[in-house]
């Protein structure tokens, strides 16, 4: 599939970032004849790129005076190239950003105030506030999702094991069920380990602790160690693969996950990834609530923007940038094209208009979130500066724990010490 718009792939970010910056050199995109060129950047895989390009073409037809130049990469390259460009004063006019980086970019003066540029009357108010930093609307959520347990129903059936009652199951239930599936025979596992910070956030909240407090972490060493220990316990119970195999899986996308390859019954993923898991497996994948501590009143699951659209504070075409963001989050045609790839649309009007045509996986995500919406905690606000480094830290220390290089207690304290130096 060919496109006329420019693409910037990961290799370019590594080998050509400086020359690209020099070539663009602060051009505001205006041509002097009323026509505007906007550079737009995001991360993702091929399917997201194609959907976004399709939506952009519709926007250009509706706005003949605006031309879009697309710059995208995979996730691993994204923030490296975005940081390079913003440091050089050459940020894209519009770009995707996620909550871990939002606060830092806003506080460093890189993001435009979108109040008045993007209509927000029809957007979910609670989700919208997650795009605020110090009372200013710097970013608009692309859509809503939740961190969940996904269950491959075919693997459960083949194992002769029933699905759990996810309204009340505990971490002990999760481990026992996973071990039962693995022990049923065949080359399958009960679950796949996960060191996502959203997982630890909920685990800590069930114990009465906040993951972040002010400019630092609020979670205790005891809770982080207990969380690391659950991963060791899962391996010991044979509910998940060995440490070596688990560490290999930790670097894979959902398309290569155990549930998507029909090698595992469960795994933890964001709800907007349900379609990818379903397509990969060819089976029905069900969303389940996160298990809970027996003493907790709820799972502490929360609704979170999948990501945000933001505009550069240095760009000379912020009005046009606002138009594009408005289209992407408020236009039913964009909603129809993009679906739930960046989370379920947070505009109720758009969602109602496209709901009947949503794919089965998107409908399942919507039904799941609507079914537990009253139990969900409020969406998070912008994280402290440096929070973008936290997920890699947790993954690294988690892998060291299950490989026997550090005890859960040693890794917990080391993580907190390193995080303390990175945050603030």
Short mmCIF file of C-alpha atoms in Angstrom, two decimals:
data_model
loop_
_atom_site.label_atom_id
_atom_site.label_comp_id
_atom_site.label_asym_id
_atom_site.label_seq_id
_atom_site.Cartn_x
_atom_site.Cartn_y
_atom_site.Cartn_z
CA UNK A 1 0.00 0.00 0.00
CA UNK A 2 1.58 3.27 -1.08
CA UNK A 3 1.14 6.71 0.42
CA UNK A 4 2.03 10.12 -0.91
CA UNK A 5 2.76 11.48 2.57
CA UNK A 6 6.21 11.26 4.11
CA UNK A 7 7.01 8.49 6.55
CA UNK A 8 9.82 8.52 9.08
CA UNK A 9 10.79 4.98 10.10
CA UNK A 10 12.98 3.96 13.06
CA UNK A 11 16.20 3.76 11.05
CA UNK A 12 15.76 7.39 10.04
CA UNK A 13 15.39 8.40 13.65
CA UNK A 14 18.77 6.87 14.42
CA UNK A 15 20.76 7.82 11.33
CA UNK A 16 19.05 10.92 10.05
CA UNK A 17 17.56 12.81 12.97
CA UNK A 18 20.04 15.68 12.88
CA UNK A 19 19.93 16.20 9.13
CA UNK A 20 16.13 16.05 9.19
CA UNK A 21 16.04 18.70 11.91
CA UNK A 22 18.41 20.94 10.01
CA UNK A 23 16.30 20.63 6.88
CA UNK A 24 13.08 21.59 8.67
CA UNK A 25 14.76 24.29 10.79
CA UNK A 26 11.76 25.92 12.48
CA UNK A 27 9.56 26.34 9.38
CA UNK A 28 6.05 27.17 10.59
CA UNK A 29 4.40 25.28 7.73
CA UNK A 30 2.69 28.31 6.21
CA UNK A 31 3.05 28.90 2.48
CA UNK A 32 1.94 32.54 2.33
CA UNK A 33 -1.17 31.67 0.33
CA UNK A 34 -3.31 30.55 3.27
CA UNK A 35 -2.31 26.90 2.91
CA UNK A 36 -0.83 25.11 5.89
CA UNK A 37 1.27 21.98 6.27
CA UNK A 38 1.05 20.13 9.59
CA UNK A 39 3.56 17.53 10.69
CA UNK A 40 1.84 14.82 12.73
CA UNK A 41 3.62 12.10 14.69
CA UNK A 42 2.51 8.91 16.44
CA UNK A 43 3.70 5.42 17.32
CA UNK A 44 2.26 2.00 16.57
CA UNK A 45 2.18 -0.93 14.22
CA UNK A 46 1.18 -1.16 10.56
CA UNK A 47 -2.57 -1.42 11.19
CA UNK A 48 -2.60 1.77 13.26
CA UNK A 49 -0.56 3.62 10.66
CA UNK A 50 -2.98 2.64 7.91
CA UNK A 51 -6.08 3.56 9.91
CA UNK A 52 -4.62 6.92 10.90
CA UNK A 53 -3.63 7.68 7.33
CA UNK A 54 -7.16 6.86 6.19
CA UNK A 55 -8.62 9.26 8.75
CA UNK A 56 -6.12 11.95 7.77
CA UNK A 57 -7.20 11.69 4.12
CA UNK A 58 -10.80 12.39 5.17
CA UNK A 59 -9.63 15.39 7.19
CA UNK A 60 -7.68 16.78 4.22
CA UNK A 61 -10.75 16.48 1.99
CA UNK A 62 -12.73 18.46 4.54
CA UNK A 63 -9.92 21.03 4.96
CA UNK A 64 -8.48 21.77 1.52
CA UNK A 65 -6.07 24.35 2.92
CA UNK A 66 -4.35 21.90 5.29
CA UNK A 67 -1.88 19.22 4.20
CA UNK A 68 -0.63 16.58 6.61
CA UNK A 69 2.87 15.14 6.66
CA UNK A 70 2.91 11.96 8.74
CA UNK A 71 5.88 10.86 10.79
CA UNK A 72 5.53 7.58 12.65
CA UNK A 73 7.59 4.83 14.21
CA UNK A 74 7.27 1.80 16.41
CA UNK A 75 7.03 2.31 20.17
CA UNK A 76 10.70 1.64 20.93
CA UNK A 77 11.90 4.50 18.70
CA UNK A 78 9.15 7.00 19.39
CA UNK A 79 10.27 8.98 22.42
CA UNK A 80 13.91 9.02 21.35
CA UNK A 81 13.01 10.81 18.12
CA UNK A 82 10.40 13.04 19.76
CA UNK A 83 12.87 14.13 22.44
CA UNK A 84 15.50 14.88 19.81
CA UNK A 85 13.11 17.01 17.80
CA UNK A 86 11.65 18.94 20.70
CA UNK A 87 15.14 19.66 22.06
CA UNK A 88 16.07 21.07 18.66
CA UNK A 89 12.93 23.23 18.47
CA UNK A 90 11.60 21.07 15.66
CA UNK A 91 8.70 19.21 17.30
CA UNK A 92 5.83 17.98 15.11
CA UNK A 93 2.81 20.29 15.09
CA UNK A 94 0.59 17.51 16.47
CA UNK A 95 1.83 14.38 18.20
CA UNK A 96 0.67 11.46 20.30
CA UNK A 97 1.82 11.28 23.89
CA UNK A 98 0.96 9.02 26.81
CA UNK A 99 0.33 9.88 30.42
CA UNK A 100 3.78 8.93 31.68
CA UNK A 101 5.38 11.68 29.55
CA UNK A 102 2.56 14.23 29.51
CA UNK A 103 3.47 16.06 32.72
CA UNK A 104 7.14 16.43 31.86
CA UNK A 105 6.50 17.75 28.35
CA UNK A 106 3.89 20.20 29.64
CA UNK A 107 6.02 21.49 32.52
CA UNK A 108 8.97 21.97 30.17
CA UNK A 109 6.88 24.30 28.00
CA UNK A 110 6.69 21.98 24.98
CA UNK A 111 2.88 21.73 24.74
CA UNK A 112 0.31 24.27 23.58
CA UNK A 113 -2.72 25.20 25.67
CA UNK A 114 -5.60 23.55 23.78
CA UNK A 115 -8.39 25.46 25.55
CA UNK A 116 -10.39 27.19 22.86
CA UNK A 117 -8.62 25.29 20.08
CA UNK A 118 -10.43 21.95 20.55
CA UNK A 119 -14.15 21.76 21.48
CA UNK A 120 -14.55 19.54 24.54
CA UNK A 121 -18.24 19.85 25.45
CA UNK A 122 -19.09 16.30 24.32
CA UNK A 123 -16.01 14.64 25.80
CA UNK A 124 -16.04 12.59 29.01
CA UNK A 125 -15.28 15.11 31.73
CA UNK A 126 -13.31 12.80 34.02
CA UNK A 127 -11.11 11.52 31.21
CA UNK A 128 -10.62 15.03 29.89
CA UNK A 129 -9.12 16.24 33.17
CA UNK A 130 -6.37 13.63 32.86
CA UNK A 131 -5.01 15.79 30.02
CA UNK A 132 -4.64 18.78 32.33
CA UNK A 133 -1.39 19.78 33.96
CA UNK A 134 -1.50 22.47 36.65
CA UNK A 135 -5.00 23.44 35.50
CA UNK A 136 -4.18 23.84 31.79
CA UNK A 137 -5.60 21.55 29.10
CA UNK A 138 -2.42 20.50 27.32
CA UNK A 139 -3.69 17.25 25.80
CA UNK A 140 -6.90 15.62 24.61
CA UNK A 141 -7.43 11.91 25.33
CA UNK A 142 -7.79 9.73 22.25
CA UNK A 143 -10.08 7.26 23.99
CA UNK A 144 -10.59 5.17 27.10
CA UNK A 145 -9.31 1.77 28.12
CA UNK A 146 -8.64 -0.32 31.22
CA UNK A 147 -5.90 -2.73 32.23
CA UNK A 148 -7.49 -6.18 32.37
CA UNK A 149 -6.96 -9.91 32.48
CA UNK A 150 -7.70 -11.44 29.08
CA UNK A 151 -8.87 -15.04 28.89
CA UNK A 152 -8.59 -17.29 25.84
CA UNK A 153 -11.84 -19.26 26.07
CA UNK A 154 -10.65 -22.00 23.70
CA UNK A 155 -7.58 -22.73 25.86
CA UNK A 156 -9.79 -22.91 28.96
CA UNK A 157 -12.15 -25.28 27.18
CA UNK A 158 -9.37 -27.52 25.89
CA UNK A 159 -7.93 -27.67 29.41
CA UNK A 160 -11.30 -28.63 30.83
CA UNK A 161 -11.16 -25.70 33.24
CA UNK A 162 -13.96 -23.19 33.81
CA UNK A 163 -13.58 -19.43 33.65
CA UNK A 164 -13.29 -17.67 37.02
CA UNK A 165 -15.90 -15.52 38.73
CA UNK A 166 -13.98 -12.31 38.15
CA UNK A 167 -16.28 -10.24 40.34
CA UNK A 168 -14.66 -11.68 43.46
CA UNK A 169 -11.57 -13.72 42.63
CA UNK A 170 -8.35 -13.21 44.58
CA UNK A 171 -4.65 -13.33 43.70
CA UNK A 172 -4.54 -16.79 45.26
CA UNK A 173 -7.42 -17.86 42.99
CA UNK A 174 -5.55 -16.47 40.00
CA UNK A 175 -2.46 -18.49 40.84
CA UNK A 176 -4.40 -21.70 41.53
CA UNK A 177 -6.42 -21.40 38.34
CA UNK A 178 -3.29 -20.75 36.29
CA UNK A 179 -1.57 -23.80 37.78
CA UNK A 180 -4.64 -25.93 37.07
CA UNK A 181 -4.61 -24.97 33.39
CA UNK A 182 -0.89 -25.67 33.05
CA UNK A 183 -1.32 -29.01 34.79
CA UNK A 184 -4.11 -30.12 32.46
CA UNK A 185 -1.56 -31.41 29.95
CA UNK A 186 -0.39 -30.20 26.58
CA UNK A 187 1.95 -27.38 25.71
CA UNK A 188 -0.10 -24.63 27.37
CA UNK A 189 0.25 -22.36 30.37
CA UNK A 190 -2.21 -20.78 32.74
CA UNK A 191 -0.94 -17.24 32.37
CA UNK A 192 1.86 -14.96 31.22
CA UNK A 193 3.78 -12.82 33.72
CA UNK A 194 3.49 -9.05 33.48
CA UNK A 195 5.47 -6.22 35.09
CA UNK A 196 3.36 -3.32 33.81
CA UNK A 197 3.23 -0.34 36.17
CA UNK A 198 -0.59 -0.24 35.88
CA UNK A 199 -0.62 -3.73 37.43
CA UNK A 200 1.50 -2.57 40.37
CA UNK A 201 -0.63 0.55 40.72
CA UNK A 202 -3.78 -1.57 41.26
CA UNK A 203 -1.96 -4.08 43.47
CA UNK A 204 -0.76 -1.21 45.68
CA UNK A 205 -4.17 0.50 45.75
CA UNK A 206 -5.73 -2.73 47.02
CA UNK A 207 -3.32 -2.45 49.94
CA UNK A 208 -4.26 1.17 50.56
CA UNK A 209 -1.22 2.75 48.88
CA UNK A 210 -0.93 5.26 46.05
CA UNK A 211 1.57 4.50 43.33
CA UNK A 212 2.50 8.18 42.92
CA UNK A 213 2.39 10.92 45.55
CA UNK A 214 3.40 14.42 44.53
CA UNK A 215 6.70 14.33 42.69
CA UNK A 216 7.60 10.80 43.74
CA UNK A 217 6.39 7.30 44.44
CA UNK A 218 3.94 6.58 47.23
CA UNK A 219 4.22 2.80 47.16
CA UNK A 220 6.19 1.09 49.93
CA UNK A 221 9.12 -1.29 49.62
CA UNK A 222 7.02 -3.97 51.32
CA UNK A 223 4.29 -3.74 48.69
CA UNK A 224 6.73 -3.74 45.76
CA UNK A 225 8.49 -6.77 47.23
CA UNK A 226 5.17 -8.57 47.74
CA UNK A 227 4.28 -7.83 44.11
CA UNK A 228 7.59 -9.23 42.86
CA UNK A 229 7.01 -12.27 45.07
CA UNK A 230 3.69 -13.05 43.36
CA UNK A 231 5.60 -13.50 40.10
CA UNK A 232 8.02 -15.93 41.73
CA UNK A 233 5.11 -17.79 43.29
CA UNK A 234 3.38 -18.10 39.92
CA UNK A 235 6.48 -19.69 38.38
CA UNK A 236 6.92 -22.00 41.37
CA UNK A 237 3.27 -23.11 41.06
CA UNK A 238 3.86 -23.70 37.32
CA UNK A 239 1.05 -21.32 36.51
CA UNK A 240 3.36 -19.53 34.06
CA UNK A 241 6.42 -20.46 31.99
CA UNK A 242 9.90 -20.61 33.51
CA UNK A 243 11.92 -17.47 34.19
CA UNK A 244 13.86 -17.75 30.91
CA UNK A 245 10.73 -18.16 28.81
CA UNK A 246 8.88 -15.47 30.76
CA UNK A 247 11.71 -13.01 30.19
CA UNK A 248 11.60 -13.74 26.46
CA UNK A 249 7.86 -13.13 26.41
CA UNK A 250 8.29 -9.87 28.31
CA UNK A 251 9.76 -8.24 25.23
CA UNK A 252 7.02 -9.34 22.83
CA UNK A 253 3.93 -7.54 21.56
CA UNK A 254 0.46 -8.90 22.20
CA UNK A 255 0.42 -10.58 18.78
CA UNK A 256 3.15 -12.94 20.03
CA UNK A 257 1.67 -13.36 23.52
CA UNK A 258 0.58 -16.71 24.93
CA UNK A 259 -3.13 -15.93 24.60
CA UNK A 260 -2.80 -14.69 21.01
CA UNK A 261 -0.85 -17.80 19.96
CA UNK A 262 -3.22 -20.14 21.84
CA UNK A 263 -0.44 -21.23 24.19
CA UNK A 264 -1.88 -19.59 27.31
CA UNK A 265 -5.22 -19.19 29.03
CA UNK A 266 -4.67 -15.73 30.49
CA UNK A 267 -2.57 -12.59 30.32
CA UNK A 268 -2.80 -8.95 31.41
CA UNK A 269 -3.25 -6.36 28.67
CA UNK A 270 -5.02 -3.07 27.99
CA UNK A 271 -8.60 -3.43 26.79
CA UNK A 272 -7.91 -1.62 23.51
CA UNK A 273 -5.60 -4.56 22.63
CA UNK A 274 -8.50 -7.03 22.62
CA UNK A 275 -8.88 -6.89 18.86
CA UNK A 276 -5.22 -7.76 18.28
CA UNK A 277 -5.45 -10.71 20.70
CA UNK A 278 -8.66 -11.95 19.09
CA UNK A 279 -7.34 -11.69 15.55
CA UNK A 280 -4.07 -13.36 16.50
CA UNK A 281 -5.69 -16.32 18.22
CA UNK A 282 -8.74 -16.70 15.99
CA UNK A 283 -10.64 -17.51 19.19
CA UNK A 284 -12.95 -15.67 21.57
CA UNK A 285 -10.97 -13.66 24.10
CA UNK A 286 -12.89 -12.45 27.14
CA UNK A 287 -12.02 -9.49 29.33
CA UNK A 288 -11.91 -10.15 33.07
CA UNK A 289 -11.52 -7.91 36.07
CA UNK A 290 -8.17 -7.86 37.86
CA UNK A 291 -8.01 -10.18 40.91
CA UNK A 292 -7.98 -8.54 44.32
CA UNK A 293 -6.52 -8.79 47.78
CA UNK A 294 -9.03 -10.47 50.14
CA UNK A 295 -9.07 -7.35 52.31
CA UNK A 296 -9.76 -4.96 49.41
CA UNK A 297 -13.21 -3.55 48.71
CA UNK A 298 -12.63 -3.52 44.95
CA UNK A 299 -10.11 -4.45 42.28
CA UNK A 300 -9.04 -0.77 42.07
CA UNK A 301 -9.26 -0.96 38.28
CA UNK A 302 -9.33 2.46 36.65
CA UNK A 303 -10.27 4.03 33.35
CA UNK A 304 -7.28 5.55 31.61
CA UNK A 305 -6.83 7.40 28.32
CA UNK A 306 -5.06 5.07 25.93
CA UNK A 307 -2.98 8.09 24.89
CA UNK A 308 -3.40 11.78 24.08
CA UNK A 309 -3.13 14.16 21.15
CA UNK A 310 -1.08 17.25 21.91
CA UNK A 311 0.15 20.25 19.91
CA UNK A 312 3.59 21.81 20.00
CA UNK A 313 3.85 25.15 21.77
CA UNK A 314 6.54 26.12 19.24
CA UNK A 315 4.45 25.53 16.11
CA UNK A 316 3.09 28.41 14.08
CA UNK A 317 -0.13 26.65 13.10
CA UNK A 318 -1.86 25.92 16.39
CA UNK A 319 -5.31 26.77 15.04
CA UNK A 320 -4.91 24.19 12.29
CA UNK A 321 -3.46 21.75 14.82
CA UNK A 322 -6.57 22.25 16.95
CA UNK A 323 -8.76 21.51 13.92
CA UNK A 324 -7.00 18.21 13.33
CA UNK A 325 -7.24 17.13 16.97
CA UNK A 326 -10.90 18.17 16.99
CA UNK A 327 -11.51 15.95 13.96
CA UNK A 328 -9.69 12.96 15.43
CA UNK A 329 -11.61 12.97 18.72
CA UNK A 330 -14.97 14.55 17.80
CA UNK A 331 -15.81 13.54 14.24
CA UNK A 332 -17.93 10.37 13.74
CA UNK A 333 -16.14 9.57 10.49
CA UNK A 334 -12.79 9.53 12.30
CA UNK A 335 -14.35 7.44 15.06
CA UNK A 336 -15.63 4.94 12.53
CA UNK A 337 -12.20 4.58 10.93
CA UNK A 338 -10.08 4.50 14.10
CA UNK A 339 -12.43 2.34 16.20
CA UNK A 340 -10.93 1.44 19.58
CA UNK A 341 -7.32 1.25 18.43
CA UNK A 342 -6.44 4.20 20.67
CA UNK A 343 -9.16 3.38 23.18
CA UNK A 344 -12.93 3.54 22.86
CA UNK A 345 -14.04 7.02 21.69
CA UNK A 346 -14.65 9.31 24.65
CA UNK A 347 -17.14 11.48 22.77
CA UNK A 348 -20.60 10.09 23.61
CA UNK A 349 -22.13 11.43 20.39
CA UNK A 350 -19.46 9.75 18.27
CA UNK A 351 -19.70 6.51 20.22
CA UNK A 352 -23.48 6.31 19.84
CA UNK A 353 -23.25 6.99 16.12
CA UNK A 354 -20.65 4.32 15.41
CA UNK A 355 -21.62 1.76 18.07
CA UNK A 356 -23.76 -0.34 15.74
CA UNK A 357 -20.90 -0.82 13.31
CA UNK A 358 -18.17 -1.60 15.82
CA UNK A 359 -16.31 -4.88 15.34
CA UNK A 360 -17.12 -7.65 17.80
CA UNK A 361 -13.97 -7.05 19.87
CA UNK A 362 -14.74 -3.34 20.23
CA UNK A 363 -18.31 -4.10 21.28
CA UNK A 364 -16.99 -6.55 23.85
CA UNK A 365 -14.61 -3.89 25.21
CA UNK A 366 -17.44 -1.37 25.41
CA UNK A 367 -19.76 -3.82 27.17
CA UNK A 368 -17.04 -4.77 29.63
CA UNK A 369 -16.18 -1.19 30.55
CA UNK A 370 -19.83 -0.16 30.78
CA UNK A 371 -20.50 -3.16 33.01
CA UNK A 372 -17.89 -2.14 35.59
CA UNK A 373 -17.83 1.63 35.07
CA UNK A 374 -19.39 2.39 38.46
CA UNK A 375 -16.63 0.40 40.18
CA UNK A 376 -13.72 2.03 38.36
CA UNK A 377 -11.44 4.46 40.14
CA UNK A 378 -11.01 7.94 38.68
CA UNK A 379 -8.56 8.30 35.79
CA UNK A 380 -5.04 9.26 36.83
CA UNK A 381 -3.68 12.77 36.51
CA UNK A 382 -0.35 13.61 34.88
CA UNK A 383 2.57 11.74 36.42
CA UNK A 384 5.76 13.29 37.83
CA UNK A 385 8.65 14.24 35.57
CA UNK A 386 10.71 11.17 34.75
CA UNK A 387 7.76 8.75 34.99
CA UNK A 388 8.37 7.58 31.44
CA UNK A 389 11.38 5.64 32.81
CA UNK A 390 9.39 3.67 35.40
CA UNK A 391 7.99 0.85 33.18
CA UNK A 392 11.46 -0.17 31.95
CA UNK A 393 12.75 -0.15 35.53
CA UNK A 394 9.97 -2.44 36.72
CA UNK A 395 10.51 -4.82 33.81
CA UNK A 396 14.24 -4.93 34.44
CA UNK A 397 14.01 -5.52 38.19
CA UNK A 398 11.17 -7.99 37.72
CA UNK A 399 13.25 -10.04 35.33
CA UNK A 400 16.16 -10.01 37.76
CA UNK A 401 13.88 -11.28 40.54
CA UNK A 402 12.47 -14.22 38.62
CA UNK A 403 15.96 -15.06 37.30
CA UNK A 404 17.27 -15.28 40.86
CA UNK A 405 19.68 -12.33 40.52
CA UNK A 406 17.98 -10.37 43.30
CA UNK A 407 15.50 -11.20 46.03
CA UNK A 408 12.12 -9.46 45.90
CA UNK A 409 13.19 -7.30 48.85
CA UNK A 410 16.51 -6.32 47.27
CA UNK A 411 14.88 -5.52 43.93
CA UNK A 412 12.09 -3.51 45.58
CA UNK A 413 14.53 -1.26 47.43
CA UNK A 414 16.78 -0.90 44.37
CA UNK A 415 13.77 0.04 42.25
CA UNK A 416 12.59 2.66 44.75
CA UNK A 417 16.09 4.15 45.02
CA UNK A 418 16.50 4.37 41.23
CA UNK A 419 12.98 5.74 40.78
CA UNK A 420 13.62 8.38 43.42
CA UNK A 421 16.58 9.62 41.38
CA UNK A 422 14.59 9.69 38.16
CA UNK A 423 11.40 11.39 39.39
CA UNK A 424 10.72 14.96 40.35
#
